[in-house]
Amino acid sequence: MDLHVRYEGDDDPDKCTARKLARFDLAALHRSDAATPYGVVLNPHAERALSPADRDVADGETLVALDCSWESAGEAMFSLPGEHRALPYLVAANPVNFGRPMQLTTVEAFAAALHILGERDQAEEVLAKFTWGETFLELNEEPLRRYAECADSSEVVAIQQEYLDR
């Protein structure tokens, strides 16, 4: 899958996972909404959860993430064209937000989406550039496997609820 990032540039450049992905030609950065291609947009404010059924959305080829600081990641920031989907409950492994639910970096969001969409090898490839990348898959092994086995968004939400109720 092609990975595209609507890049705001308001994070610490040394900690920016999107910039690192771009340096390794694993993702393309875009400075405007108009330059960002249509695809499945990873949006924590979306009404539908990402599921394997979304594999065919936007021709199943393009994943888009917004890279900005968590302080500025309000709903208004997600004006990108595309099919917006929220990632289900997962725990961050990055050093800044380790162990915090739903505080994923751009690379963690991409890896989770790729895994759910059946692209586990590509998920491992993008995470391999980070010392803590494998830890993300280990921390989330069970939920990622379960989400990837779902038929649709409603099943993903039901499984997510199990983790939220714990």
mmCIF file of C-alpha atoms in Angstrom:
data_model
loop_
_atom_site.group_PDB
_atom_site.id
_atom_site.type_symbol
_atom_site.label_atom_id
_atom_site.label_comp_id
_atom_site.label_asym_id
_atom_site.label_seq_id
_atom_site.Cartn_x
_atom_site.Cartn_y
_atom_site.Cartn_z
ATOM 1 C CA MET A 1 0.000 0.000 0.000
ATOM 2 C CA ASP A 2 1.113 3.560 -0.652
ATOM 3 C CA LEU A 3 1.558 5.602 2.528
ATOM 4 C CA HIS A 4 0.899 9.336 2.402
ATOM 5 C CA VAL A 5 1.194 11.889 5.179
ATOM 6 C CA ARG A 6 -0.467 15.282 5.411
ATOM 7 C CA TYR A 7 2.477 16.853 7.185
ATOM 8 C CA GLU A 8 2.002 19.865 9.458
ATOM 9 C CA GLY A 9 5.595 20.102 10.691
ATOM 10 C CA ASP A 10 4.675 21.256 14.192
ATOM 11 C CA ASP A 11 6.395 18.393 16.064
ATOM 12 C CA ASP A 12 10.009 18.007 17.107
ATOM 13 C CA PRO A 13 11.692 17.047 13.801
ATOM 14 C CA ASP A 14 14.071 14.680 15.615
ATOM 15 C CA LYS A 15 11.147 12.654 16.978
ATOM 16 C CA CYS A 16 8.916 12.835 13.910
ATOM 17 C CA THR A 17 8.193 9.335 12.649
ATOM 18 C CA ALA A 18 6.637 10.608 9.406
ATOM 19 C CA ARG A 19 9.834 12.417 8.441
ATOM 20 C CA LYS A 20 11.841 9.277 9.131
ATOM 21 C CA LEU A 21 9.501 7.201 6.963
ATOM 22 C CA ALA A 22 9.939 9.748 4.168
ATOM 23 C CA ARG A 23 13.747 9.636 4.488
ATOM 24 C CA PHE A 24 13.579 5.888 3.823
ATOM 25 C CA ASP A 25 11.085 6.345 0.952
ATOM 26 C CA LEU A 26 8.422 4.463 2.893
ATOM 27 C CA ALA A 27 5.927 7.363 2.856
ATOM 28 C CA ALA A 28 5.344 10.587 0.947
ATOM 29 C CA LEU A 29 4.892 13.883 2.813
ATOM 30 C CA HIS A 30 2.406 16.509 1.599
ATOM 31 C CA ARG A 31 2.208 20.089 2.858
ATOM 32 C CA SER A 32 -1.389 20.762 1.788
ATOM 33 C CA ASP A 33 -4.731 18.992 1.697
ATOM 34 C CA ALA A 34 -4.904 19.509 -2.072
ATOM 35 C CA ALA A 35 -1.577 17.731 -2.605
ATOM 36 C CA THR A 36 -2.606 14.768 -0.463
ATOM 37 C CA PRO A 37 -4.103 11.900 -2.477
ATOM 38 C CA TYR A 38 -7.540 10.431 -1.896
ATOM 39 C CA GLY A 39 -7.483 7.272 0.198
ATOM 40 C CA VAL A 40 -8.343 5.791 3.549
ATOM 41 C CA VAL A 41 -7.671 8.614 6.018
ATOM 42 C CA LEU A 42 -6.719 7.542 9.534
ATOM 43 C CA ASN A 43 -8.774 9.915 11.656
ATOM 44 C CA PRO A 44 -9.404 9.442 15.398
ATOM 45 C CA HIS A 45 -12.612 11.471 15.016
ATOM 46 C CA ALA A 46 -14.103 9.306 12.249
ATOM 47 C CA GLU A 47 -17.501 7.707 12.785
ATOM 48 C CA ARG A 48 -16.421 4.290 11.486
ATOM 49 C CA ALA A 49 -13.628 2.058 12.730
ATOM 50 C CA LEU A 50 -11.073 0.699 10.304
ATOM 51 C CA SER A 51 -11.700 -2.952 9.457
ATOM 52 C CA PRO A 52 -10.518 -5.496 6.891
ATOM 53 C CA ALA A 53 -13.620 -4.557 4.870
ATOM 54 C CA ASP A 54 -11.898 -1.234 4.126
ATOM 55 C CA ARG A 55 -9.239 -3.010 2.070
ATOM 56 C CA ASP A 56 -11.157 -2.191 -1.111
ATOM 57 C CA VAL A 57 -11.947 1.419 -0.172
ATOM 58 C CA ALA A 58 -10.018 3.878 -2.334
ATOM 59 C CA ASP A 59 -8.862 0.997 -4.522
ATOM 60 C CA GLY A 60 -7.114 -0.564 -1.531
ATOM 61 C CA GLU A 61 -3.888 1.207 -2.374
ATOM 62 C CA THR A 62 -3.635 4.450 -0.404
ATOM 63 C CA LEU A 63 -3.425 5.075 3.334
ATOM 64 C CA VAL A 64 -3.286 8.679 4.564
ATOM 65 C CA ALA A 65 -2.305 9.927 8.007
ATOM 66 C CA LEU A 66 -2.162 13.427 9.442
ATOM 67 C CA ASP A 67 1.114 14.166 11.178
ATOM 68 C CA CYS A 68 0.771 16.952 13.719
ATOM 69 C CA SER A 69 1.233 17.481 17.432
ATOM 70 C CA TRP A 70 -1.432 15.977 19.670
ATOM 71 C CA GLU A 71 -2.185 19.495 20.930
ATOM 72 C CA SER A 72 -3.327 20.574 17.466
ATOM 73 C CA ALA A 73 -4.983 17.319 16.348
ATOM 74 C CA GLY A 74 -8.530 18.571 16.737
ATOM 75 C CA GLU A 75 -11.386 17.456 14.554
ATOM 76 C CA ALA A 76 -11.049 20.505 12.288
ATOM 77 C CA MET A 77 -7.567 19.356 11.269
ATOM 78 C CA PHE A 78 -9.040 16.334 9.491
ATOM 79 C CA SER A 79 -10.443 18.043 6.419
ATOM 80 C CA LEU A 80 -8.633 15.709 4.037
ATOM 81 C CA PRO A 81 -10.540 14.187 1.141
ATOM 82 C CA GLY A 82 -11.005 10.449 1.456
ATOM 83 C CA GLU A 83 -12.752 7.737 3.409
ATOM 84 C CA HIS A 84 -12.154 8.520 7.067
ATOM 85 C CA ARG A 85 -11.680 5.638 9.501
ATOM 86 C CA ALA A 86 -10.692 5.543 13.165
ATOM 87 C CA LEU A 87 -8.207 3.060 14.490
ATOM 88 C CA PRO A 88 -9.535 0.910 17.315
ATOM 89 C CA TYR A 89 -8.069 0.723 20.810
ATOM 90 C CA LEU A 90 -4.309 0.160 20.759
ATOM 91 C CA VAL A 91 -1.454 1.048 23.098
ATOM 92 C CA ALA A 92 1.521 3.193 22.103
ATOM 93 C CA ALA A 93 5.055 1.811 22.244
ATOM 94 C CA ASN A 94 6.864 5.010 21.270
ATOM 95 C CA PRO A 95 9.138 6.506 23.975
ATOM 96 C CA VAL A 96 7.055 9.671 24.390
ATOM 97 C CA ASN A 97 3.689 7.958 25.000
ATOM 98 C CA PHE A 98 4.701 4.408 25.954
ATOM 99 C CA GLY A 99 1.779 2.458 27.380
ATOM 100 C CA ARG A 100 -0.777 5.174 26.724
ATOM 101 C CA PRO A 101 -3.844 4.071 24.814
ATOM 102 C CA MET A 102 -4.643 5.830 21.554
ATOM 103 C CA GLN A 103 -1.561 8.100 21.607
ATOM 104 C CA LEU A 104 0.078 6.585 18.546
ATOM 105 C CA THR A 105 2.769 8.094 16.375
ATOM 106 C CA THR A 106 2.244 8.264 12.629
ATOM 107 C CA VAL A 107 4.279 5.110 12.049
ATOM 108 C CA GLU A 108 2.331 3.234 14.736
ATOM 109 C CA ALA A 109 -0.947 4.315 13.123
ATOM 110 C CA PHE A 110 0.250 3.173 9.710
ATOM 111 C CA ALA A 111 1.508 -0.142 11.083
ATOM 112 C CA ALA A 112 -1.766 -0.797 12.890
ATOM 113 C CA ALA A 113 -3.808 0.020 9.796
ATOM 114 C CA LEU A 114 -1.598 -2.117 7.580
ATOM 115 C CA HIS A 115 -1.906 -5.028 9.987
ATOM 116 C CA ILE A 116 -5.694 -4.741 10.176
ATOM 117 C CA LEU A 117 -5.870 -4.531 6.368
ATOM 118 C CA GLY A 118 -3.840 -7.730 5.969
ATOM 119 C CA GLU A 119 -0.470 -6.160 5.154
ATOM 120 C CA ARG A 120 1.507 -7.465 8.126
ATOM 121 C CA ASP A 121 4.836 -7.628 6.243
ATOM 122 C CA GLN A 122 4.590 -3.957 5.305
ATOM 123 C CA ALA A 123 3.635 -3.111 8.904
ATOM 124 C CA GLU A 124 6.796 -4.827 10.112
ATOM 125 C CA GLU A 125 8.851 -3.082 7.411
ATOM 126 C CA VAL A 126 7.824 0.431 8.464
ATOM 127 C CA LEU A 127 8.281 -0.346 12.160
ATOM 128 C CA ALA A 128 11.735 -1.869 11.579
ATOM 129 C CA LYS A 129 13.195 1.625 11.216
ATOM 130 C CA PHE A 130 12.479 2.337 14.897
ATOM 131 C CA THR A 131 14.191 0.693 17.876
ATOM 132 C CA TRP A 132 10.829 0.363 19.626
ATOM 133 C CA GLY A 133 8.908 -0.714 16.502
ATOM 134 C CA GLU A 134 8.763 -4.419 17.302
ATOM 135 C CA THR A 135 7.538 -3.544 20.796
ATOM 136 C CA PHE A 136 4.441 -1.944 19.253
ATOM 137 C CA LEU A 137 3.493 -5.224 17.589
ATOM 138 C CA GLU A 138 4.243 -7.182 20.767
ATOM 139 C CA LEU A 139 2.163 -4.884 23.001
ATOM 140 C CA ASN A 140 -0.771 -5.024 20.592
ATOM 141 C CA GLU A 141 -0.410 -8.574 19.272
ATOM 142 C CA GLU A 142 -3.769 -9.858 20.533
ATOM 143 C CA PRO A 143 -5.963 -6.876 19.598
ATOM 144 C CA LEU A 144 -4.328 -6.488 16.167
ATOM 145 C CA ARG A 145 -4.893 -10.173 15.426
ATOM 146 C CA ARG A 146 -8.508 -9.968 16.561
ATOM 147 C CA TYR A 147 -9.232 -6.759 14.618
ATOM 148 C CA ALA A 148 -7.687 -8.284 11.480
ATOM 149 C CA GLU A 149 -10.082 -11.246 11.765
ATOM 150 C CA CYS A 150 -13.196 -9.045 11.810
ATOM 151 C CA ALA A 151 -15.598 -8.846 8.894
ATOM 152 C CA ASP A 152 -16.538 -5.196 9.329
ATOM 153 C CA SER A 153 -16.412 -2.057 11.434
ATOM 154 C CA SER A 154 -19.150 -3.147 13.849
ATOM 155 C CA GLU A 155 -17.172 -6.274 14.782
ATOM 156 C CA VAL A 156 -14.042 -4.163 15.353
ATOM 157 C CA VAL A 157 -16.018 -1.822 17.632
ATOM 158 C CA ALA A 158 -17.396 -4.785 19.611
ATOM 159 C CA ILE A 159 -13.894 -6.161 20.203
ATOM 160 C CA GLN A 160 -12.594 -2.701 21.044
ATOM 161 C CA GLN A 161 -15.301 -2.404 23.704
ATOM 162 C CA GLU A 162 -13.948 -5.524 25.409
ATOM 163 C CA TYR A 163 -10.590 -3.785 25.854
ATOM 164 C CA LEU A 164 -12.210 -0.538 27.006
ATOM 165 C CA ASP A 165 -14.259 -2.410 29.600
ATOM 166 C CA ARG A 166 -11.176 -3.959 31.212
#
